Structure formats: structure tokens, C-alpha cells
Amino acid sequence: MKAIIYQKYGSPENLTLQEVNRPEPKADEVLVKVLAASLNQADGYMLSGTPFPLRFSAGLFRPKNQILGADISGVIERVGKEVKQFQVGDEVFGDLSGSGFGGFAEYAVAKETTVAKKPKSLTFEEAAAMPMASVTALQGLRDLGQIKKGDEVLINGASGGVGSFAVQIAKAFGANVTAVCSRRNVELAKSLGADEVIDYAVRDFTKEGKKFDLILDGPVNHALNQIEAVLKDGGRYVAFGFSMATLLLGPWKSFRTGKKFANLIAKVKQADLESVATLADKGKISPYIQQNFMLDEVPQAMNLLKNGKISGKLSIII
């Protein structure tokens, strides 16, 4: 099969298209004929081997798993003997980040619990753009954010992969959503359902006096004291872009103020894949794909991810 391989950490120039052996599913795995994949920041971290601590699991000096790609959609071609939920021919989508990646290839293996039935209303390209970003948004809003109907919610980084889903999911929960993004993405944020859109180059949401029940933050470009000032009593702040300040000071601030400050570390959960699939089939959420690439164009896509500010997602057609 054809796959995009990297044998050493570094830049997208290390990615090459090669012929490799097709993987074989274990007893609790399925073999998926991959029809589409998408890029996430996690792929960039794995490619570069940074931050350095990730190498303790990914490979200290060189990558243990040489095929990137977490988000996939496709058709099941084989099932392991212990697999109960799926059969050959099922259309699925899923997140391989917890089991070695491997999506930038014609075939990939996935644990039964990391895939779900593809939303019927979406194409394979659209479905592949969903898993990691939409589940991250869902877990940030619902689990850590404890979102409820009528909440005033601010999404900082509303036009990115996670943020674009977060706006839609927050609206599906019945929240009033303020989106923060760049000027070029104002119309996109409005189209996603945001009630108000702030161009961060013109306005600073921490200086306008409005307070929020929940802030979901990707850029993490404000001090925690500024965030605290615009949270309502009992408000929640969830950083889905890693924040050392939230990690170190969040527990103390949560205890002292009665407001909640937390870093989100999303986890692959089949139930959450099923939840976002249901939202998609109900017309509540849909991915925004900035650009499609072919499998041999993954290096170009990775360069764009590395160097540009992406609106929504980048999709790989296989």
C-alpha cells in the first residue's frame, strides 16, 4: 500500500510517499480502507518531536510509528476475531491518536473502540475532518465547561479546527456564543452560528466589561488574571491550547475564586464520536474544510499547517 512515511523528527520535508506492507488487524482491531484523512496540530507535534516529553512515548531518538494521521474515514475491510460492533463494509470514522496514528495511508488499523459509524449526512472527506477536533470541542464544553442552555460562552480561536466545531456545539446546547477570531474569518464565524464576533486585532474581550459563564480558549493569549476578571461567579475557563499557567495556577485560582480553571486533555471515546455523528446527522454541526489535498501532497499540507493560520480543517483525499 502507499503511505506517507517519516523516519526522523523534523520538518515536512522528511515526509515521503512510499510503498509499505499493509497492516494486519489484531483481535480487537479493524482494518479500514482509508478514503480520507485530515490534519491536526497533533500531527505537527509528532513530526517535529516537540515538545520533547512526547518522545518518551513516541520514540526518544526516532519515531516508533512512522505514519502520521489521526483522523480517518473509510470502509472496514477486515475485522479481528474479538470485534463485535462492526462488520466488513461498514462506513466508519475515527481517531487513531491513542493507538499509533497511521491515517496517511491507503489502509490503517484501529481499535474497535476508537471508531464509530460515519455520519450518513457527510461525505468521507467531511467525516474525516471531524474526530479529534469535534470531540475535543465537545469534551471541553460539556465535560470541563459544564455548558448549559442560556450560558454566555466565549470561544477564543473560533475559526480553527476545534474552535469552529465549538461554536456550533455550543449553539446546539442552547448557549449564546461570542466568537473571537481574525478579521478574515469574521464571516466564517457568523456562518457557524456565532451571536457576536470579535476581531481580536480591533477589540480585546477582556477589556469590554462583558462577563461569561464559560470561556473555551485555544490561543491562550491572555493572563489568567484577565480571564478571571471576565468570568461570572462560578464561571469556567477551559484551555484547549496547552497553558502552563493554567496547569500551575489553575487549581489555586479555582480554590480561591470559586471559578474553574482547567487544561483540557481530550481523550478518544467512541461514545463521543457517536455523539458528534448524531449532531452532524441532525444538521447541528458540519466541518469547514479550507482545502483538500491528495495523499502525495501531505508534505505541502503539513507546511501550510505549520506556517499558516488555518480556517477550519485541511483534508486529505486518499
PDB file of C-alpha atoms in Angstrom, residues 6-289:
ATOM      1  CA  TYR A   6       8.727   9.826   8.227  1.00  0.00           C
ATOM      2  CA  GLN A   7      11.797   8.133   9.677  1.00  0.00           C
ATOM      3  CA  LYS A   8      13.218  11.013  11.681  1.00  0.00           C
ATOM      4  CA  TYR A   9      11.869  14.011  13.535  1.00  0.00           C
ATOM      5  CA  GLY A  10      11.959  17.383  11.820  1.00  0.00           C
ATOM      6  CA  SER A  11      10.164  19.321   9.096  1.00  0.00           C
ATOM      7  CA  PRO A  12       7.551  18.326   6.484  1.00  0.00           C
ATOM      8  CA  GLU A  13      10.428  17.739   4.059  1.00  0.00           C
ATOM      9  CA  ASN A  14      11.036  14.498   5.982  1.00  0.00           C
ATOM     10  CA  LEU A  15       7.722  13.116   4.732  1.00  0.00           C
ATOM     11  CA  THR A  16       7.907  10.815   1.704  1.00  0.00           C
ATOM     12  CA  LEU A  17       5.400   8.693  -0.204  1.00  0.00           C
ATOM     13  CA  GLN A  18       6.446   5.026  -0.094  1.00  0.00           C
ATOM     14  CA  GLU A  19       5.160   1.516  -0.664  1.00  0.00           C
ATOM     15  CA  VAL A  20       4.847  -0.345   2.653  1.00  0.00           C
ATOM     16  CA  ASN A  21       3.207  -3.516   3.883  1.00  0.00           C
ATOM     17  CA  ARG A  22      -0.468  -3.350   4.664  1.00  0.00           C
ATOM     18  CA  PRO A  23      -1.089  -3.585   8.423  1.00  0.00           C
ATOM     19  CA  GLU A  24      -2.852  -6.590   9.890  1.00  0.00           C
ATOM     20  CA  PRO A  25      -5.593  -6.073  12.482  1.00  0.00           C
ATOM     21  CA  LYS A  26      -5.230  -7.642  15.923  1.00  0.00           C
ATOM     22  CA  ALA A  27      -8.111  -9.448  17.596  1.00  0.00           C
ATOM     23  CA  ASP A  28      -9.682  -6.218  18.906  1.00  0.00           C
ATOM     24  CA  GLU A  29      -8.974  -4.138  15.789  1.00  0.00           C
ATOM     25  CA  VAL A  30     -10.493  -3.427  12.397  1.00  0.00           C
ATOM     26  CA  LEU A  31      -8.689  -2.867   9.105  1.00  0.00           C
ATOM     27  CA  VAL A  32     -10.009   0.264   7.401  1.00  0.00           C
ATOM     28  CA  LYS A  33      -9.594   1.115   3.746  1.00  0.00           C
ATOM     29  CA  VAL A  34      -8.913   4.799   4.271  1.00  0.00           C
ATOM     30  CA  LEU A  35     -10.765   7.097   1.889  1.00  0.00           C
ATOM     31  CA  ALA A  36      -9.990  10.389   3.611  1.00  0.00           C
ATOM     32  CA  ALA A  37      -7.972  11.796   6.487  1.00  0.00           C
ATOM     33  CA  SER A  38      -7.357  15.221   7.981  1.00  0.00           C
ATOM     34  CA  LEU A  39      -4.558  17.126   9.694  1.00  0.00           C
ATOM     35  CA  ASN A  40      -4.374  18.195  13.318  1.00  0.00           C
ATOM     36  CA  GLN A  41      -1.783  20.097  15.317  1.00  0.00           C
ATOM     37  CA  ALA A  42      -1.019  16.736  16.933  1.00  0.00           C
ATOM     38  CA  ASP A  43       0.454  15.594  13.610  1.00  0.00           C
ATOM     39  CA  GLY A  44       2.779  18.590  13.634  1.00  0.00           C
ATOM     40  CA  TYR A  45       3.939  17.813  17.166  1.00  0.00           C
ATOM     41  CA  MET A  46       4.593  14.183  16.250  1.00  0.00           C
ATOM     42  CA  LEU A  47       6.515  15.176  13.110  1.00  0.00           C
ATOM     43  CA  SER A  48       8.742  17.663  14.917  1.00  0.00           C
ATOM     44  CA  GLY A  49       9.110  15.569  18.068  1.00  0.00           C
ATOM     45  CA  THR A  50       8.215  18.574  20.202  1.00  0.00           C
ATOM     46  CA  PRO A  51       7.587  19.321  22.943  1.00  0.00           C
ATOM     47  CA  PHE A  52      10.394  16.932  23.880  1.00  0.00           C
ATOM     48  CA  PRO A  53       8.493  14.990  26.587  1.00  0.00           C
ATOM     49  CA  LEU A  54       6.213  13.441  23.941  1.00  0.00           C
ATOM     50  CA  ARG A  55       9.258  11.479  22.713  1.00  0.00           C
ATOM     51  CA  PHE A  56       9.114   9.328  25.829  1.00  0.00           C
ATOM     52  CA  SER A  57       6.039   7.698  24.287  1.00  0.00           C
ATOM     53  CA  ALA A  58       6.587   8.409  20.572  1.00  0.00           C
ATOM     54  CA  GLY A  59      10.260   7.379  20.405  1.00  0.00           C
ATOM     55  CA  LEU A  60      13.217   9.084  22.019  1.00  0.00           C
ATOM     56  CA  PHE A  61      15.538   9.448  19.021  1.00  0.00           C
ATOM     57  CA  ARG A  62      13.310   8.464  16.108  1.00  0.00           C
ATOM     58  CA  PRO A  63       9.573   7.853  15.736  1.00  0.00           C
ATOM     59  CA  LYS A  64       8.337   4.398  16.683  1.00  0.00           C
ATOM     60  CA  ASN A  65       5.305   4.759  14.429  1.00  0.00           C
ATOM     61  CA  GLN A  66       6.305   6.187  11.074  1.00  0.00           C
ATOM     62  CA  ILE A  67       2.910   7.051   9.595  1.00  0.00           C
ATOM     63  CA  LEU A  68       1.137  10.184  10.821  1.00  0.00           C
ATOM     64  CA  GLY A  69      -2.582  10.862  10.628  1.00  0.00           C
ATOM     65  CA  ALA A  70      -5.074  10.540  13.481  1.00  0.00           C
ATOM     66  CA  ASP A  71      -8.369  11.437  11.809  1.00  0.00           C
ATOM     67  CA  ILE A  72      -9.695   8.981   9.235  1.00  0.00           C
ATOM     68  CA  SER A  73     -12.837   7.855   7.486  1.00  0.00           C
ATOM     69  CA  GLY A  74     -13.293   4.854   5.268  1.00  0.00           C
ATOM     70  CA  VAL A  75     -14.719   1.374   4.879  1.00  0.00           C
ATOM     71  CA  ILE A  76     -13.948  -1.627   7.067  1.00  0.00           C
ATOM     72  CA  GLU A  77     -12.176  -4.332   5.070  1.00  0.00           C
ATOM     73  CA  ARG A  78     -11.398  -6.857   7.823  1.00  0.00           C
ATOM     74  CA  VAL A  79     -12.373  -7.336  11.459  1.00  0.00           C
ATOM     75  CA  GLY A  80     -10.468  -9.014  14.287  1.00  0.00           C
ATOM     76  CA  LYS A  81     -11.952 -12.121  15.882  1.00  0.00           C
ATOM     77  CA  GLU A  82     -12.973 -10.226  19.048  1.00  0.00           C
ATOM     78  CA  VAL A  83     -14.682  -7.332  17.250  1.00  0.00           C
ATOM     79  CA  LYS A  84     -18.430  -7.282  17.951  1.00  0.00           C
ATOM     80  CA  GLN A  85     -19.711  -3.896  16.799  1.00  0.00           C
ATOM     81  CA  PHE A  86     -18.608  -3.760  13.164  1.00  0.00           C
ATOM     82  CA  GLN A  87     -18.543  -5.892  10.065  1.00  0.00           C
ATOM     83  CA  VAL A  88     -16.890  -5.771   6.659  1.00  0.00           C
ATOM     84  CA  GLY A  89     -18.358  -2.975   4.552  1.00  0.00           C
ATOM     85  CA  ASP A  90     -19.274  -0.634   7.411  1.00  0.00           C
ATOM     86  CA  GLU A  91     -18.513   3.024   6.770  1.00  0.00           C
ATOM     87  CA  VAL A  92     -16.655   4.447   9.788  1.00  0.00           C
ATOM     88  CA  PHE A  93     -14.713   7.421  11.040  1.00  0.00           C
ATOM     89  CA  GLY A  94     -12.365   7.674  13.985  1.00  0.00           C
ATOM     90  CA  ASP A  95      -9.323   8.964  15.819  1.00  0.00           C
ATOM     91  CA  LEU A  96      -6.133   6.883  15.793  1.00  0.00           C
ATOM     92  CA  SER A  97      -4.115   9.173  18.079  1.00  0.00           C
ATOM     93  CA  GLY A  98      -4.358   6.810  21.012  1.00  0.00           C
ATOM     94  CA  SER A  99      -3.150   3.792  19.054  1.00  0.00           C
ATOM     95  CA  GLY A 100      -0.167   4.886  16.998  1.00  0.00           C
ATOM     96  CA  PHE A 101      -1.668   7.172  14.308  1.00  0.00           C
ATOM     97  CA  GLY A 102      -1.307   5.689  10.775  1.00  0.00           C
ATOM     98  CA  GLY A 103      -4.040   7.509   8.837  1.00  0.00           C
ATOM     99  CA  PHE A 104      -1.951   8.941   5.984  1.00  0.00           C
ATOM    100  CA  ALA A 105      -2.066   5.639   4.138  1.00  0.00           C
ATOM    101  CA  GLU A 106      -4.346   3.553   1.954  1.00  0.00           C
ATOM    102  CA  TYR A 107      -5.103   1.231   4.890  1.00  0.00           C
ATOM    103  CA  ALA A 108      -5.000   1.665   8.655  1.00  0.00           C
ATOM    104  CA  VAL A 109      -5.808  -0.465  11.680  1.00  0.00           C
ATOM    105  CA  ALA A 110      -7.909   0.909  14.512  1.00  0.00           C
ATOM    106  CA  LYS A 111      -9.088  -0.445  17.819  1.00  0.00           C
ATOM    107  CA  GLU A 112     -12.806  -1.169  17.750  1.00  0.00           C
ATOM    108  CA  THR A 113     -13.373   1.464  20.455  1.00  0.00           C
ATOM    109  CA  THR A 114     -11.707   4.308  18.503  1.00  0.00           C
ATOM    110  CA  VAL A 115     -14.070   4.308  15.520  1.00  0.00           C
ATOM    111  CA  ALA A 116     -17.798   4.802  15.045  1.00  0.00           C
ATOM    112  CA  LYS A 117     -20.283   4.639  12.190  1.00  0.00           C
ATOM    113  CA  LYS A 118     -19.735   7.514   9.766  1.00  0.00           C
ATOM    114  CA  PRO A 119     -22.392  10.237   9.851  1.00  0.00           C
ATOM    115  CA  LYS A 120     -24.737   9.419   6.986  1.00  0.00           C
ATOM    116  CA  SER A 121     -25.152  13.068   6.059  1.00  0.00           C
ATOM    117  CA  LEU A 122     -21.433  13.697   5.494  1.00  0.00           C
ATOM    118  CA  THR A 123     -19.013  12.750   2.740  1.00  0.00           C
ATOM    119  CA  PHE A 124     -15.914  10.760   3.661  1.00  0.00           C
ATOM    120  CA  GLU A 125     -13.835  13.946   3.405  1.00  0.00           C
ATOM    121  CA  GLU A 126     -16.184  15.778   5.750  1.00  0.00           C
ATOM    122  CA  ALA A 127     -16.332  12.878   8.201  1.00  0.00           C
ATOM    123  CA  ALA A 128     -12.529  12.651   8.335  1.00  0.00           C
ATOM    124  CA  ALA A 129     -12.377  16.307   9.356  1.00  0.00           C
ATOM    125  CA  MET A 130     -14.441  15.642  12.471  1.00  0.00           C
ATOM    126  CA  PRO A 131     -12.991  13.175  15.010  1.00  0.00           C
ATOM    127  CA  MET A 132     -10.249  14.869  17.011  1.00  0.00           C
ATOM    128  CA  ALA A 133     -11.403  18.476  16.666  1.00  0.00           C
ATOM    129  CA  SER A 134     -15.117  17.944  17.253  1.00  0.00           C
ATOM    130  CA  VAL A 135     -14.595  15.565  20.188  1.00  0.00           C
ATOM    131  CA  THR A 136     -12.113  17.998  21.754  1.00  0.00           C
ATOM    132  CA  ALA A 137     -14.694  20.771  21.456  1.00  0.00           C
ATOM    133  CA  LEU A 138     -17.425  18.541  22.883  1.00  0.00           C
ATOM    134  CA  GLN A 139     -15.359  17.425  25.874  1.00  0.00           C
ATOM    135  CA  GLY A 140     -14.193  20.970  26.587  1.00  0.00           C
ATOM    136  CA  LEU A 141     -17.687  22.436  26.535  1.00  0.00           C
ATOM    137  CA  ARG A 142     -19.705  19.603  28.056  1.00  0.00           C
ATOM    138  CA  ASP A 143     -17.323  17.886  30.485  1.00  0.00           C
ATOM    139  CA  LEU A 144     -14.958  20.536  31.821  1.00  0.00           C
ATOM    140  CA  GLY A 145     -17.068  23.513  30.771  1.00  0.00           C
ATOM    141  CA  GLN A 146     -20.356  22.104  32.099  1.00  0.00           C
ATOM    142  CA  ILE A 147     -22.206  24.070  29.442  1.00  0.00           C
ATOM    143  CA  LYS A 148     -25.934  24.564  29.798  1.00  0.00           C
ATOM    144  CA  LYS A 149     -28.717  26.292  27.927  1.00  0.00           C
ATOM    145  CA  GLY A 150     -28.587  30.069  28.154  1.00  0.00           C
ATOM    146  CA  ASP A 151     -24.885  30.274  29.107  1.00  0.00           C
ATOM    147  CA  GLU A 152     -22.840  33.170  27.816  1.00  0.00           C
ATOM    148  CA  VAL A 153     -19.953  31.354  26.117  1.00  0.00           C
ATOM    149  CA  LEU A 154     -16.839  32.831  24.542  1.00  0.00           C
ATOM    150  CA  ILE A 155     -14.772  30.805  22.073  1.00  0.00           C
ATOM    151  CA  ASN A 156     -11.268  32.249  21.634  1.00  0.00           C
ATOM    152  CA  GLY A 157      -9.844  30.858  18.404  1.00  0.00           C
ATOM    153  CA  ALA A 158     -13.276  30.307  16.914  1.00  0.00           C
ATOM    154  CA  SER A 159     -12.213  29.756  13.307  1.00  0.00           C
ATOM    155  CA  GLY A 160      -9.680  26.968  13.866  1.00  0.00           C
ATOM    156  CA  GLY A 161     -10.345  23.244  13.787  1.00  0.00           C
ATOM    157  CA  VAL A 162     -11.534  22.897  17.378  1.00  0.00           C
ATOM    158  CA  GLY A 163     -12.971  26.395  17.604  1.00  0.00           C
ATOM    159  CA  SER A 164     -15.147  26.077  14.504  1.00  0.00           C
ATOM    160  CA  PHE A 165     -16.783  22.978  15.979  1.00  0.00           C
ATOM    161  CA  ALA A 166     -17.002  24.575  19.429  1.00  0.00           C
ATOM    162  CA  VAL A 167     -19.111  27.459  18.117  1.00  0.00           C
ATOM    163  CA  GLN A 168     -21.581  25.020  16.559  1.00  0.00           C
ATOM    164  CA  ILE A 169     -21.688  22.634  19.513  1.00  0.00           C
ATOM    165  CA  ALA A 170     -22.205  25.489  21.978  1.00  0.00           C
ATOM    166  CA  LYS A 171     -25.150  26.699  19.893  1.00  0.00           C
ATOM    167  CA  ALA A 172     -26.516  23.140  19.827  1.00  0.00           C
ATOM    168  CA  PHE A 173     -26.500  23.248  23.645  1.00  0.00           C
ATOM    169  CA  GLY A 174     -28.523  26.476  23.523  1.00  0.00           C
ATOM    170  CA  ALA A 175     -25.753  28.861  24.564  1.00  0.00           C
ATOM    171  CA  ASN A 176     -25.250  32.450  23.469  1.00  0.00           C
ATOM    172  CA  VAL A 177     -21.882  32.430  21.693  1.00  0.00           C
ATOM    173  CA  THR A 178     -19.273  35.137  21.292  1.00  0.00           C
ATOM    174  CA  ALA A 179     -16.567  34.149  18.807  1.00  0.00           C
ATOM    175  CA  VAL A 180     -13.064  35.645  18.766  1.00  0.00           C
ATOM    176  CA  CYS A 181     -11.106  35.345  15.526  1.00  0.00           C
ATOM    177  CA  SER A 182      -9.182  37.310  12.907  1.00  0.00           C
ATOM    178  CA  ARG A 183     -10.814  39.790  10.567  1.00  0.00           C
ATOM    179  CA  ARG A 184     -10.593  37.398   7.614  1.00  0.00           C
ATOM    180  CA  ASN A 185     -12.665  34.821   9.499  1.00  0.00           C
ATOM    181  CA  VAL A 186     -15.440  37.063  10.822  1.00  0.00           C
ATOM    182  CA  GLU A 187     -17.928  35.936   8.165  1.00  0.00           C
ATOM    183  CA  LEU A 188     -16.990  32.297   8.738  1.00  0.00           C
ATOM    184  CA  ALA A 189     -17.676  32.636  12.472  1.00  0.00           C
ATOM    185  CA  LYS A 190     -21.050  34.218  11.733  1.00  0.00           C
ATOM    186  CA  SER A 191     -21.909  31.401   9.335  1.00  0.00           C
ATOM    187  CA  LEU A 192     -21.114  28.869  12.065  1.00  0.00           C
ATOM    188  CA  GLY A 193     -23.795  30.460  14.228  1.00  0.00           C
ATOM    189  CA  ALA A 194     -21.927  32.883  16.499  1.00  0.00           C
ATOM    190  CA  ASP A 195     -24.202  35.524  18.014  1.00  0.00           C
ATOM    191  CA  GLU A 196     -21.363  38.043  18.230  1.00  0.00           C
ATOM    192  CA  VAL A 197     -17.946  38.057  16.575  1.00  0.00           C
ATOM    193  CA  ILE A 198     -14.901  39.923  17.883  1.00  0.00           C
ATOM    194  CA  ASP A 199     -11.976  40.737  15.610  1.00  0.00           C
ATOM    195  CA  TYR A 200      -9.083  40.337  18.052  1.00  0.00           C
ATOM    196  CA  ALA A 201      -6.969  42.912  16.196  1.00  0.00           C
ATOM    197  CA  VAL A 202      -9.560  45.592  16.937  1.00  0.00           C
ATOM    198  CA  ARG A 203     -11.128  44.564  20.253  1.00  0.00           C
ATOM    199  CA  ASP A 204      -9.902  42.802  23.396  1.00  0.00           C
ATOM    200  CA  PHE A 205     -12.686  40.790  25.035  1.00  0.00           C
ATOM    201  CA  THR A 206     -11.023  41.142  28.444  1.00  0.00           C
ATOM    202  CA  LYS A 207     -11.401  44.941  28.349  1.00  0.00           C
ATOM    203  CA  GLU A 208     -15.044  45.332  27.344  1.00  0.00           C
ATOM    204  CA  GLY A 209     -16.761  44.631  30.654  1.00  0.00           C
ATOM    205  CA  LYS A 210     -18.892  41.713  29.449  1.00  0.00           C
ATOM    206  CA  LYS A 211     -18.718  38.608  31.615  1.00  0.00           C
ATOM    207  CA  PHE A 212     -19.080  34.990  30.577  1.00  0.00           C
ATOM    208  CA  ASP A 213     -20.212  31.730  32.128  1.00  0.00           C
ATOM    209  CA  LEU A 214     -17.697  29.766  30.074  1.00  0.00           C
ATOM    210  CA  ILE A 215     -14.571  30.573  28.074  1.00  0.00           C
ATOM    211  CA  LEU A 216     -13.036  27.964  25.770  1.00  0.00           C
ATOM    212  CA  ASP A 217      -9.560  29.124  24.790  1.00  0.00           C
ATOM    213  CA  GLY A 218      -7.269  27.891  22.035  1.00  0.00           C
ATOM    214  CA  PRO A 219      -4.690  30.671  21.572  1.00  0.00           C
ATOM    215  CA  VAL A 220      -4.240  31.094  25.362  1.00  0.00           C
ATOM    216  CA  ASN A 221      -3.032  34.663  24.794  1.00  0.00           C
ATOM    217  CA  HIS A 222      -4.332  36.388  27.933  1.00  0.00           C
ATOM    218  CA  ALA A 223      -3.132  36.296  31.515  1.00  0.00           C
ATOM    219  CA  LEU A 224      -5.246  34.303  33.953  1.00  0.00           C
ATOM    220  CA  ASN A 225      -5.979  37.468  35.946  1.00  0.00           C
ATOM    221  CA  GLN A 226      -7.513  38.984  32.809  1.00  0.00           C
ATOM    222  CA  ILE A 227      -9.592  35.850  32.260  1.00  0.00           C
ATOM    223  CA  GLU A 228     -10.699  35.799  35.891  1.00  0.00           C
ATOM    224  CA  ALA A 229     -11.995  39.347  35.590  1.00  0.00           C
ATOM    225  CA  VAL A 230     -14.396  38.451  32.771  1.00  0.00           C
ATOM    226  CA  LEU A 231     -15.734  35.220  34.256  1.00  0.00           C
ATOM    227  CA  LYS A 232     -19.026  35.354  36.120  1.00  0.00           C
ATOM    228  CA  ASP A 233     -19.239  33.971  39.639  1.00  0.00           C
ATOM    229  CA  GLY A 234     -18.927  30.217  39.252  1.00  0.00           C
ATOM    230  CA  GLY A 235     -17.656  30.643  35.692  1.00  0.00           C
ATOM    231  CA  ARG A 236     -15.479  28.101  33.923  1.00  0.00           C
ATOM    232  CA  TYR A 237     -12.311  28.597  31.880  1.00  0.00           C
ATOM    233  CA  VAL A 238     -11.063  25.720  29.717  1.00  0.00           C
ATOM    234  CA  ALA A 239      -7.801  25.968  27.772  1.00  0.00           C
ATOM    235  CA  PHE A 240      -7.689  23.512  24.870  1.00  0.00           C
ATOM    236  CA  GLY A 241      -4.399  25.032  23.741  1.00  0.00           C
ATOM    237  CA  PHE A 242      -1.919  23.939  26.406  1.00  0.00           C
ATOM    238  CA  SER A 243      -1.409  26.558  29.128  1.00  0.00           C
ATOM    239  CA  MET A 244       1.417  26.181  31.638  1.00  0.00           C
ATOM    240  CA  ALA A 245      -0.094  28.994  33.701  1.00  0.00           C
ATOM    241  CA  THR A 246      -3.407  27.135  33.925  1.00  0.00           C
ATOM    242  CA  LEU A 247      -1.614  23.916  34.804  1.00  0.00           C
ATOM    243  CA  LEU A 248       0.391  25.532  37.617  1.00  0.00           C
ATOM    244  CA  LEU A 249      -2.000  28.205  38.887  1.00  0.00           C
ATOM    245  CA  GLY A 250      -5.399  26.870  37.846  1.00  0.00           C
ATOM    246  CA  PRO A 251      -6.026  24.711  40.943  1.00  0.00           C
ATOM    247  CA  TRP A 252      -5.132  27.579  43.280  1.00  0.00           C
ATOM    248  CA  LYS A 253      -7.259  30.082  41.373  1.00  0.00           C
ATOM    249  CA  SER A 254     -10.145  27.621  41.292  1.00  0.00           C
ATOM    250  CA  PHE A 255      -9.933  27.170  45.056  1.00  0.00           C
ATOM    251  CA  ARG A 256      -9.510  30.878  45.802  1.00  0.00           C
ATOM    252  CA  THR A 257     -12.152  32.310  43.465  1.00  0.00           C
ATOM    253  CA  GLY A 258     -14.790  29.603  43.154  1.00  0.00           C
ATOM    254  CA  LYS A 259     -14.302  29.834  39.403  1.00  0.00           C
ATOM    255  CA  LYS A 260     -12.909  26.877  37.482  1.00  0.00           C
ATOM    256  CA  PHE A 261      -9.632  26.985  35.538  1.00  0.00           C
ATOM    257  CA  ALA A 262      -8.641  23.827  33.678  1.00  0.00           C
ATOM    258  CA  ASN A 263      -6.472  22.477  30.868  1.00  0.00           C
ATOM    259  CA  LEU A 264      -8.267  20.122  28.517  1.00  0.00           C
ATOM    260  CA  ILE A 265      -6.583  16.873  27.532  1.00  0.00           C
ATOM    261  CA  ALA A 266      -9.075  15.285  25.181  1.00  0.00           C
ATOM    262  CA  LYS A 267      -9.432  11.503  25.049  1.00  0.00           C
ATOM    263  CA  VAL A 268     -10.658   9.251  22.275  1.00  0.00           C
ATOM    264  CA  LYS A 269     -14.092   7.971  23.277  1.00  0.00           C
ATOM    265  CA  GLN A 270     -16.366   6.024  20.986  1.00  0.00           C
ATOM    266  CA  ALA A 271     -19.445   7.428  22.719  1.00  0.00           C
ATOM    267  CA  ASP A 272     -18.299  10.955  21.902  1.00  0.00           C
ATOM    268  CA  LEU A 273     -17.657  10.039  18.268  1.00  0.00           C
ATOM    269  CA  GLU A 274     -21.227   8.762  18.191  1.00  0.00           C
ATOM    270  CA  SER A 275     -22.450  11.994  19.815  1.00  0.00           C
ATOM    271  CA  VAL A 276     -20.825  14.258  17.219  1.00  0.00           C
ATOM    272  CA  ALA A 277     -22.054  11.951  14.437  1.00  0.00           C
ATOM    273  CA  THR A 278     -25.594  12.393  15.751  1.00  0.00           C
ATOM    274  CA  LEU A 279     -25.156  16.164  15.859  1.00  0.00           C
ATOM    275  CA  ALA A 280     -23.922  16.096  12.263  1.00  0.00           C
ATOM    276  CA  ASP A 281     -26.847  13.992  11.068  1.00  0.00           C
ATOM    277  CA  LYS A 282     -29.249  16.366  12.814  1.00  0.00           C
ATOM    278  CA  GLY A 283     -27.683  19.283  10.946  1.00  0.00           C
ATOM    279  CA  LYS A 284     -26.329  20.860  14.137  1.00  0.00           C
ATOM    280  CA  ILE A 285     -22.638  20.724  13.164  1.00  0.00           C
ATOM    281  CA  SER A 286     -20.638  20.359   9.994  1.00  0.00           C
ATOM    282  CA  PRO A 287     -16.919  20.733   9.289  1.00  0.00           C
ATOM    283  CA  TYR A 288     -15.456  23.693   7.454  1.00  0.00           C
ATOM    284  CA  ILE A 289     -12.667  22.448   5.188  1.00  0.00           C
TER     285      ILE A 289
END
